[in-house]
Coordinates of C-alpha atoms and ligand atoms in Angstrom, one line a residue:
M164 CA -79.6 -100.6 -92.3
L165 CA -81.2 -103.8 -93.6
L166 CA -84.4 -102.2 -94.6
D167 CA -84.2 -98.6 -95.8
Y168 CA -85.0 -96.1 -98.5
R169 CA -82.8 -94.8 -101.3
G170 CA -84.8 -91.9 -102.6
D171 CA -88.4 -93.0 -102.6
R172 CA -87.6 -96.7 -103.0
L173 CA -87.2 -99.2 -100.3
Y174 CA -84.3 -101.6 -100.4
F175 CA -83.8 -104.8 -98.4
G176 CA -80.8 -106.8 -97.4
L177 CA -77.1 -106.3 -96.5
D178 CA -75.6 -103.7 -98.9
Q179 CA -79.2 -102.8 -99.8
R180 CA -79.1 -105.8 -102.2
V181 CA -82.7 -105.9 -103.4
C182 CA -84.8 -103.0 -104.7
L183 CA -88.2 -104.1 -103.5
A184 CA -90.1 -102.0 -106.2
E185 CA -88.4 -104.2 -108.8
F186 CA -88.8 -107.4 -106.8
V187 CA -92.6 -107.1 -106.4
E188 CA -93.1 -106.2 -110.1
F189 CA -94.4 -109.6 -111.0
L190 CA -95.6 -110.7 -107.5
E191 CA -99.2 -111.4 -106.9
E192 CA -99.3 -113.1 -103.5
P193 CA -97.7 -112.2 -100.1
L194 CA -94.2 -113.5 -99.6
Y195 CA -91.5 -113.8 -96.9
L196 CA -88.1 -112.5 -98.1
Y197 CA -85.0 -113.4 -96.0
D198 CA -81.4 -112.4 -96.1
L199 CA -79.4 -115.5 -95.1
R200 CA -76.2 -113.5 -95.0
H201 CA -77.6 -111.3 -92.3
F202 CA -78.6 -114.4 -90.3
A203 CA -75.0 -115.7 -90.5
R204 CA -73.7 -112.3 -89.5
R205 CA -75.8 -112.3 -86.4
Y206 CA -74.7 -115.8 -85.6
E207 CA -71.1 -114.9 -85.9
R208 CA -71.5 -111.8 -83.8
F209 CA -73.1 -113.9 -81.1
Q210 CA -70.3 -116.4 -81.3
A211 CA -67.6 -113.7 -81.2
A212 CA -69.1 -112.1 -78.0
F213 CA -68.4 -115.3 -76.2
A214 CA -65.2 -116.3 -78.0
D215 CA -63.2 -116.6 -74.7
L216 CA -65.8 -118.8 -73.1
P217 CA -66.4 -122.5 -73.9
H218 CA -69.8 -122.4 -75.3
M219 CA -72.2 -123.7 -78.0
I220 CA -75.1 -121.9 -79.8
H221 CA -78.2 -123.9 -80.3
Y222 CA -80.5 -122.0 -82.7
A223 CA -84.1 -122.2 -81.4
V224 CA -85.8 -123.8 -84.4
K225 CA -89.2 -122.6 -83.4
A226 CA -88.3 -119.1 -84.4
N227 CA -88.0 -120.1 -88.0
A228 CA -87.7 -123.7 -89.1
H229 CA -86.9 -123.2 -92.8
P230 CA -84.3 -125.7 -93.8
A231 CA -82.1 -122.9 -95.2
F232 CA -81.5 -121.5 -91.7
L233 CA -80.9 -125.0 -90.2
R234 CA -78.4 -125.9 -92.9
R235 CA -76.6 -122.6 -92.4
V236 CA -76.4 -123.2 -88.6
A237 CA -75.0 -126.6 -89.2
E238 CA -72.4 -125.2 -91.6
L239 CA -71.4 -122.5 -89.1
G240 CA -70.8 -125.2 -86.5
G241 CA -73.8 -124.5 -84.4
G242 CA -76.5 -126.7 -82.9
A243 CA -80.3 -126.6 -82.5
D244 CA -82.8 -126.3 -79.7
V245 CA -85.9 -128.2 -80.6
V246 CA -89.3 -128.5 -78.8
S247 CA -91.0 -131.3 -80.8
G248 CA -90.2 -134.5 -82.7
G249 CA -90.9 -132.6 -85.9
E250 CA -88.3 -130.0 -85.1
L251 CA -85.9 -132.6 -84.0
Q252 CA -86.3 -134.5 -87.3
R253 CA -86.0 -131.3 -89.3
A254 CA -82.7 -130.4 -87.5
L255 CA -81.2 -133.8 -88.1
D256 CA -82.4 -133.9 -91.8
C257 CA -80.7 -130.5 -92.3
G258 CA -77.4 -131.8 -91.1
V259 CA -77.3 -130.7 -87.5
P260 CA -75.4 -133.5 -85.7
P261 CA -77.4 -135.1 -82.9
E262 CA -74.6 -134.3 -80.4
R263 CA -75.4 -130.7 -81.0
V264 CA -79.2 -130.9 -80.4
I265 CA -81.0 -129.9 -77.2
F266 CA -84.7 -130.9 -76.7
S267 CA -86.8 -128.6 -74.5
G268 CA -90.5 -128.4 -73.7
V269 CA -93.0 -129.4 -71.0
G270 CA -94.9 -132.1 -72.9
K271 CA -92.5 -134.5 -74.6
S272 CA -94.4 -137.6 -75.7
Q273 CA -93.1 -141.2 -75.6
A274 CA -92.6 -141.2 -79.3
E275 CA -90.6 -137.9 -79.2
L276 CA -88.4 -139.2 -76.4
R277 CA -87.8 -142.4 -78.3
L278 CA -86.6 -140.4 -81.3
A279 CA -84.4 -138.2 -79.1
I280 CA -82.8 -141.0 -77.2
A281 CA -82.4 -143.3 -80.2
S282 CA -80.7 -140.4 -82.1
G283 CA -78.3 -139.8 -79.2
I284 CA -78.9 -136.1 -78.9
K285 CA -76.8 -133.9 -76.6
Q286 CA -79.3 -133.3 -73.9
I287 CA -83.0 -133.4 -73.0
N288 CA -84.0 -130.6 -70.8
V289 CA -86.2 -132.2 -68.2
E290 CA -89.3 -130.2 -67.0
S291 CA -90.9 -132.5 -64.5
V292 CA -90.2 -135.6 -62.3
G293 CA -92.7 -137.5 -64.4
E294 CA -90.8 -136.7 -67.6
L295 CA -87.5 -138.0 -66.0
R296 CA -89.3 -141.2 -65.1
R297 CA -90.5 -141.6 -68.6
I298 CA -87.0 -140.9 -70.0
I299 CA -85.5 -143.6 -67.8
A300 CA -88.2 -146.1 -69.0
V301 CA -87.7 -145.2 -72.7
A302 CA -83.9 -145.4 -72.4
E303 CA -84.2 -148.8 -70.8
S304 CA -86.5 -150.0 -73.5
L305 CA -84.0 -148.9 -76.1
N306 CA -81.0 -150.1 -74.2
K307 CA -79.4 -146.7 -74.6
Q308 CA -78.3 -144.0 -72.2
A309 CA -80.0 -140.6 -72.3
R310 CA -78.3 -137.3 -71.4
V311 CA -80.4 -134.9 -69.4
A312 CA -80.3 -131.5 -67.9
F313 CA -82.8 -130.1 -65.4
R314 CA -84.7 -127.0 -66.4
F315 CA -84.7 -124.8 -63.3
N316 CA -87.5 -122.3 -62.8
P317 CA -85.6 -119.4 -61.2
S318 CA -88.8 -117.5 -60.3
V319 CA -87.9 -114.4 -62.2
D320 CA -90.8 -112.2 -63.4
A321 CA -89.2 -111.1 -66.7
E322 CA -90.4 -107.8 -68.2
T323 CA -92.0 -109.0 -71.4
H324 CA -95.5 -109.8 -72.7
P325 CA -97.2 -112.2 -70.2
Y326 CA -97.7 -114.8 -72.9
I327 CA -94.0 -115.2 -73.5
A328 CA -92.7 -115.0 -69.9
T329 CA -91.7 -118.5 -68.7
G330 CA -89.4 -118.1 -65.7
F331 CA -91.8 -117.3 -62.9
R332 CA -92.9 -119.9 -60.3
S333 CA -96.5 -119.7 -61.5
H334 CA -95.5 -120.7 -65.0
K335 CA -95.8 -124.3 -66.3
F336 CA -92.1 -124.3 -67.3
G337 CA -89.2 -125.7 -65.4
I338 CA -89.0 -127.1 -61.9
D339 CA -88.0 -125.6 -58.5
A340 CA -84.8 -126.4 -56.6
E341 CA -86.4 -129.1 -54.5
A342 CA -87.7 -130.9 -57.6
V343 CA -84.3 -130.6 -59.3
M344 CA -82.7 -132.2 -56.3
A345 CA -85.3 -135.0 -56.4
C346 CA -84.6 -135.5 -60.1
L347 CA -80.9 -135.6 -59.4
S348 CA -81.3 -138.4 -56.9
L349 CA -83.6 -140.3 -59.3
A350 CA -81.1 -139.9 -62.1
L351 CA -78.0 -140.8 -60.0
A352 CA -79.8 -144.0 -59.0
A353 CA -80.2 -145.0 -62.7
P354 CA -76.7 -144.3 -64.1
R355 CA -77.1 -147.0 -66.8
W356 CA -80.0 -145.1 -68.4
V357 CA -79.4 -141.4 -67.7
R358 CA -76.4 -139.2 -67.4
V359 CA -76.9 -135.8 -66.0
A360 CA -75.2 -133.1 -68.0
G361 CA -76.3 -130.0 -66.0
V362 CA -78.9 -127.3 -65.5
S363 CA -80.9 -125.2 -68.0
L364 CA -82.9 -122.0 -67.8
H365 CA -85.2 -120.1 -70.1
I366 CA -87.0 -117.2 -68.5
G367 CA -88.9 -115.9 -71.5
S368 CA -88.7 -114.2 -74.8
Q369 CA -88.3 -110.7 -76.2
I370 CA -86.5 -109.6 -73.0
L371 CA -84.6 -106.3 -73.2
D372 CA -83.8 -105.7 -69.6
V373 CA -80.6 -107.7 -69.0
G374 CA -81.2 -107.4 -65.3
N375 CA -83.7 -110.2 -65.7
F376 CA -81.0 -112.6 -66.9
A377 CA -78.7 -111.4 -64.1
E378 CA -81.4 -112.2 -61.5
A379 CA -82.0 -115.7 -63.0
L380 CA -78.3 -116.5 -62.9
R381 CA -78.1 -115.2 -59.3
N382 CA -81.0 -117.4 -58.3
T383 CA -79.4 -120.5 -59.9
R384 CA -76.1 -120.3 -58.0
P385 CA -77.4 -121.8 -54.7
L386 CA -78.9 -124.7 -56.6
V387 CA -75.6 -125.5 -58.4
A388 CA -73.9 -125.3 -55.0
A389 CA -76.4 -127.8 -53.6
M390 CA -75.8 -130.1 -56.5
R391 CA -72.1 -129.9 -56.0
A392 CA -72.6 -130.6 -52.3
R393 CA -74.3 -133.8 -53.5
G394 CA -71.1 -134.7 -55.4
F395 CA -72.4 -133.7 -58.8
H396 CA -70.5 -131.2 -61.0
P397 CA -72.5 -129.8 -64.0
A398 CA -70.7 -130.2 -67.3
T399 CA -73.2 -127.9 -69.1
F400 CA -75.1 -124.8 -68.1
D401 CA -77.8 -123.8 -70.5
V402 CA -78.9 -120.2 -70.2
G403 CA -81.7 -120.5 -72.8
G404 CA -82.6 -117.8 -75.3
G405 CA -84.9 -114.8 -74.9
F406 CA -82.7 -111.9 -75.7
G407 CA -84.9 -109.3 -77.5
I408 CA -84.7 -106.9 -80.4
H409 CA -85.9 -103.3 -80.8
Y410 CA -88.9 -103.6 -83.1
D411 CA -89.4 -99.9 -83.1
T412 CA -86.4 -99.1 -85.3
G413 CA -84.3 -100.7 -88.0
D414 CA -81.1 -99.2 -86.5
E415 CA -79.4 -102.0 -84.7
T416 CA -77.0 -99.8 -82.7
R417 CA -79.0 -99.8 -79.5
E418 CA -79.5 -103.5 -79.8
Q419 CA -75.8 -104.1 -80.2
D420 CA -75.0 -102.0 -77.1
N421 CA -77.6 -104.0 -75.2
F422 CA -76.2 -107.2 -76.5
A423 CA -72.8 -106.2 -75.2
R424 CA -74.5 -105.8 -71.8
Y425 CA -76.2 -109.2 -72.1
A426 CA -72.8 -110.8 -72.9
E427 CA -71.3 -109.2 -69.8
V428 CA -74.1 -110.4 -67.6
I429 CA -73.8 -113.9 -68.8
R430 CA -70.1 -113.9 -68.6
Q431 CA -70.2 -112.8 -65.0
G432 CA -73.3 -114.7 -63.9
A433 CA -72.4 -118.0 -65.4
Q434 CA -68.8 -118.0 -64.3
G435 CA -67.8 -121.2 -62.7
L436 CA -71.2 -122.8 -63.0
A437 CA -70.2 -125.5 -65.6
D438 CA -67.5 -126.5 -68.1
E439 CA -69.6 -125.3 -71.1
I440 CA -72.2 -122.6 -71.5
L441 CA -75.1 -123.3 -73.9
F442 CA -77.3 -120.8 -75.6
E443 CA -80.7 -121.2 -77.3
P444 CA -81.2 -117.9 -79.2
G445 CA -84.0 -117.7 -81.8
R446 CA -85.3 -114.2 -82.3
F447 CA -82.0 -112.4 -81.9
L448 CA -80.5 -114.4 -84.8
V449 CA -83.4 -114.5 -87.2
A450 CA -86.0 -111.8 -86.6
R451 CA -84.2 -108.9 -88.4
C452 CA -83.3 -110.9 -91.5
G453 CA -86.9 -111.3 -92.8
I454 CA -89.6 -109.2 -94.1
L455 CA -93.2 -110.0 -95.1
L456 CA -94.4 -108.4 -98.3
G457 CA -98.1 -107.7 -98.8
R458 CA -100.1 -105.8 -101.3
V459 CA -102.8 -103.2 -100.7
E460 CA -106.1 -104.6 -102.0
Y461 CA -108.3 -101.7 -100.8
V462 CA -108.1 -98.4 -98.9
K463 CA -111.3 -98.2 -97.1
A464 CA -112.2 -94.9 -95.5
T465 CA -115.1 -94.9 -92.9
P466 CA -116.3 -92.0 -90.8
Y467 CA -114.4 -93.6 -87.9
K468 CA -111.2 -95.0 -89.3
T469 CA -109.2 -95.6 -92.4
F470 CA -108.4 -99.3 -93.1
V471 CA -105.6 -100.3 -95.4
I472 CA -106.7 -103.8 -96.4
V473 CA -103.8 -106.0 -97.5
N474 CA -103.5 -109.5 -98.8
T475 CA -101.6 -110.7 -95.7
G476 CA -102.6 -110.6 -92.1
M477 CA -102.5 -112.4 -88.8
H478 CA -102.4 -115.7 -90.6
H479 CA -98.9 -114.8 -91.7
L480 CA -97.8 -112.7 -88.8
I481 CA -99.8 -113.2 -85.6
R482 CA -97.5 -111.2 -83.3
P483 CA -99.5 -107.9 -83.5
A484 CA -102.8 -109.7 -82.8
L485 CA -101.4 -112.0 -80.1
Y486 CA -98.9 -110.0 -78.2
Q487 CA -99.7 -106.4 -79.3
A488 CA -96.4 -106.4 -81.0
R489 CA -95.6 -103.4 -83.2
H490 CA -93.8 -104.2 -86.4
R491 CA -92.7 -101.3 -88.6
I492 CA -94.6 -101.2 -91.9
L493 CA -93.0 -99.5 -94.8
P494 CA -94.3 -98.8 -98.3
V495 CA -92.1 -100.3 -101.0
V496 CA -92.4 -97.0 -102.9
R497 CA -92.8 -93.8 -100.9
R498 CA -95.1 -91.4 -102.7
G499 CA -95.4 -87.7 -101.7
E500 CA -95.4 -86.1 -98.3
R501 CA -99.0 -86.7 -97.4
T502 CA -99.7 -89.2 -94.7
V503 CA -102.7 -91.0 -93.4
T504 CA -103.5 -92.6 -90.0
A505 CA -104.8 -96.1 -90.6
D506 CA -105.2 -99.6 -89.4
V507 CA -103.4 -102.1 -91.6
V508 CA -105.7 -105.2 -91.7
G509 CA -105.8 -108.5 -93.5
P510 CA -108.6 -110.3 -95.3
L511 CA -109.6 -112.7 -92.5
C512 CA -113.1 -112.7 -91.1
E513 CA -112.4 -111.5 -87.6
S514 CA -111.4 -108.2 -86.0
S515 CA -108.2 -109.6 -84.5
D516 CA -106.8 -109.7 -88.0
F517 CA -104.6 -106.6 -88.0
L518 CA -100.9 -106.0 -88.6
A519 CA -101.0 -102.5 -87.1
Q520 CA -103.5 -100.1 -85.5
G521 CA -103.6 -96.3 -85.7
I522 CA -100.3 -95.9 -87.4
E523 CA -99.2 -93.1 -89.7
L524 CA -98.4 -94.2 -93.2
P525 CA -97.6 -92.3 -96.4
E526 CA -100.7 -92.1 -98.5
L527 CA -101.4 -95.5 -100.2
R528 CA -103.3 -96.7 -103.2
E529 CA -104.7 -100.0 -104.3
G530 CA -101.9 -102.2 -105.7
D531 CA -99.2 -100.6 -103.6
W532 CA -96.9 -103.0 -101.8
L533 CA -95.9 -102.9 -98.1
A534 CA -92.9 -104.4 -96.3
I535 CA -93.6 -105.6 -92.7
A536 CA -90.3 -105.5 -90.9
D537 CA -88.6 -108.0 -88.6
A538 CA -90.7 -110.9 -89.8
G539 CA -87.9 -113.5 -89.7
A540 CA -88.8 -114.8 -86.3
Y541 CA -92.2 -116.2 -85.2
A542 CA -94.0 -115.2 -88.4
R543 CA -93.9 -118.1 -90.9
S544 CA -93.3 -120.6 -88.0
M545 CA -96.7 -119.5 -86.4
A546 CA -98.5 -119.0 -89.7
S547 CA -101.7 -120.8 -90.5
E548 CA -103.9 -121.5 -93.5
Y549 CA -106.9 -120.0 -91.8
N550 CA -109.8 -119.3 -94.2
L551 CA -107.8 -121.5 -96.6
H552 CA -105.4 -118.9 -97.6
P553 CA -102.2 -120.8 -98.7
F554 CA -98.9 -120.2 -96.9
P555 CA -96.9 -117.5 -98.6
D556 CA -93.7 -118.5 -100.5
E557 CA -90.3 -117.9 -98.9
R558 CA -87.4 -116.5 -100.9
F559 CA -83.8 -116.0 -99.9
I560 CA -81.0 -113.6 -100.6
V561 CA -78.2 -116.1 -100.4
E562 CA -75.0 -114.3 -101.4
Ligands
LIG624 N1 -85.4 -121.9 -75.6 C1 -86.6 -122.2 -75.2 C2 -86.8 -123.3 -74.2 C3 -87.8 -121.5 -75.6 O1 -89.0 -121.8 -75.1 C4 -87.6 -120.4 -76.5 C5 -88.7 -119.6 -77.0 C6 -86.3 -120.1 -76.9 C7 -85.2 -120.9 -76.5 C8 -86.0 -119.0 -77.9 O2 -86.4 -117.8 -77.5 P1 -86.0 -116.4 -78.3 O3 -84.4 -116.3 -78.2 O4 -86.4 -116.6 -79.7 O5 -86.6 -115.4 -77.6 N2 -94.0 -116.6 -80.4 C9 -93.4 -115.6 -79.5 C10 -92.1 -116.1 -78.8 C11 -92.3 -117.4 -78.2 C12 -91.0 -117.9 -77.6 C13 -91.1 -119.3 -77.1 N3 -89.9 -119.9 -76.6 C14 -93.2 -114.3 -80.2 O6 -93.5 -114.2 -81.4 O7 -92.8 -113.3 -79.6

């Protein structure tokens, strides 16, 4: 396991590379620690699961935009899925070739589209008729052709936190079949400025029920058939990201079994839909390979509750506060058998600033360090400097 005890000491990394008790000895401030080798391993596993299928993995930069991950993706031959001009520029700067970059998102600005089209990226996933019109105008002004795919909303109510479900008809994401057909007509009428690559989907994030993906693919088939009937044959079919991990355990076995099921669902469901299948995984590749280290400042016992007050909080990992996510929290040194039920909270001046509520922890003292597990994805990338706390440093186990 990536994060586990040997005796009373917690180790992190492949082959239990780092003894965290030693690592934190001279540490004062909270810190993100990543194992880049584990990230590469997850990428390779993903790749291997689809070895027999023409495909391309586009790492979802939003999960963690640190250049080290992007450079590694580029070295591994992968691409990037970006959702802003900032992410696009970062991916290009880190050596991801433009022909391996996909641009998603509902609100692409003129400037962002100009950058995307001028750079010659692989495809822009279009989320509205208005956006397509804007793309045509920008392409014309640059005298360049843009490649686009239409993000279809398959009206699937994915089982995940409502804030990160994106594939239902009431969500702001994607367009319905009728709008896709309207976009297709518009694009086919402007062949000099846009070339249609295919269709894309993304039904949400942290999805563990592979049936949700199967349903989305089933719902997409009639659309592709209608497009074919119009004489258009998709070259790419982008199934998005969203495959989840099991935050409740560090044992990846269950996850691997579920991933095998996911691979089967995609293989069957995407069969014959296009020449190349595109993926946009974020969390699955990067979540496990990071931890957030924080130090106990105070243990505050009240008649109602015990609070373990640490020097990190929702400004460095907002997932518990925003999505009621449960990240495992493990003391770097496990002392004795006694446990305490506590809320693990940060220093910020609001009650939403917690990392866990009502969890059982080994007894802790001031100065003890804690590791918050699975903080590789959507931790640093969603962090803030709220209350003017600086961003934590990031360190890597590289080899
Ligand atoms: N593609 C698109 C178009 C997306 O919007 C997303 C995530 C992904 C790919 C990658 O999804 P993943 O494989 O990482 O699930 N902050 C939330 C997650 C938000 C996901 C937003 N979109 C969290 O911490 O759970």
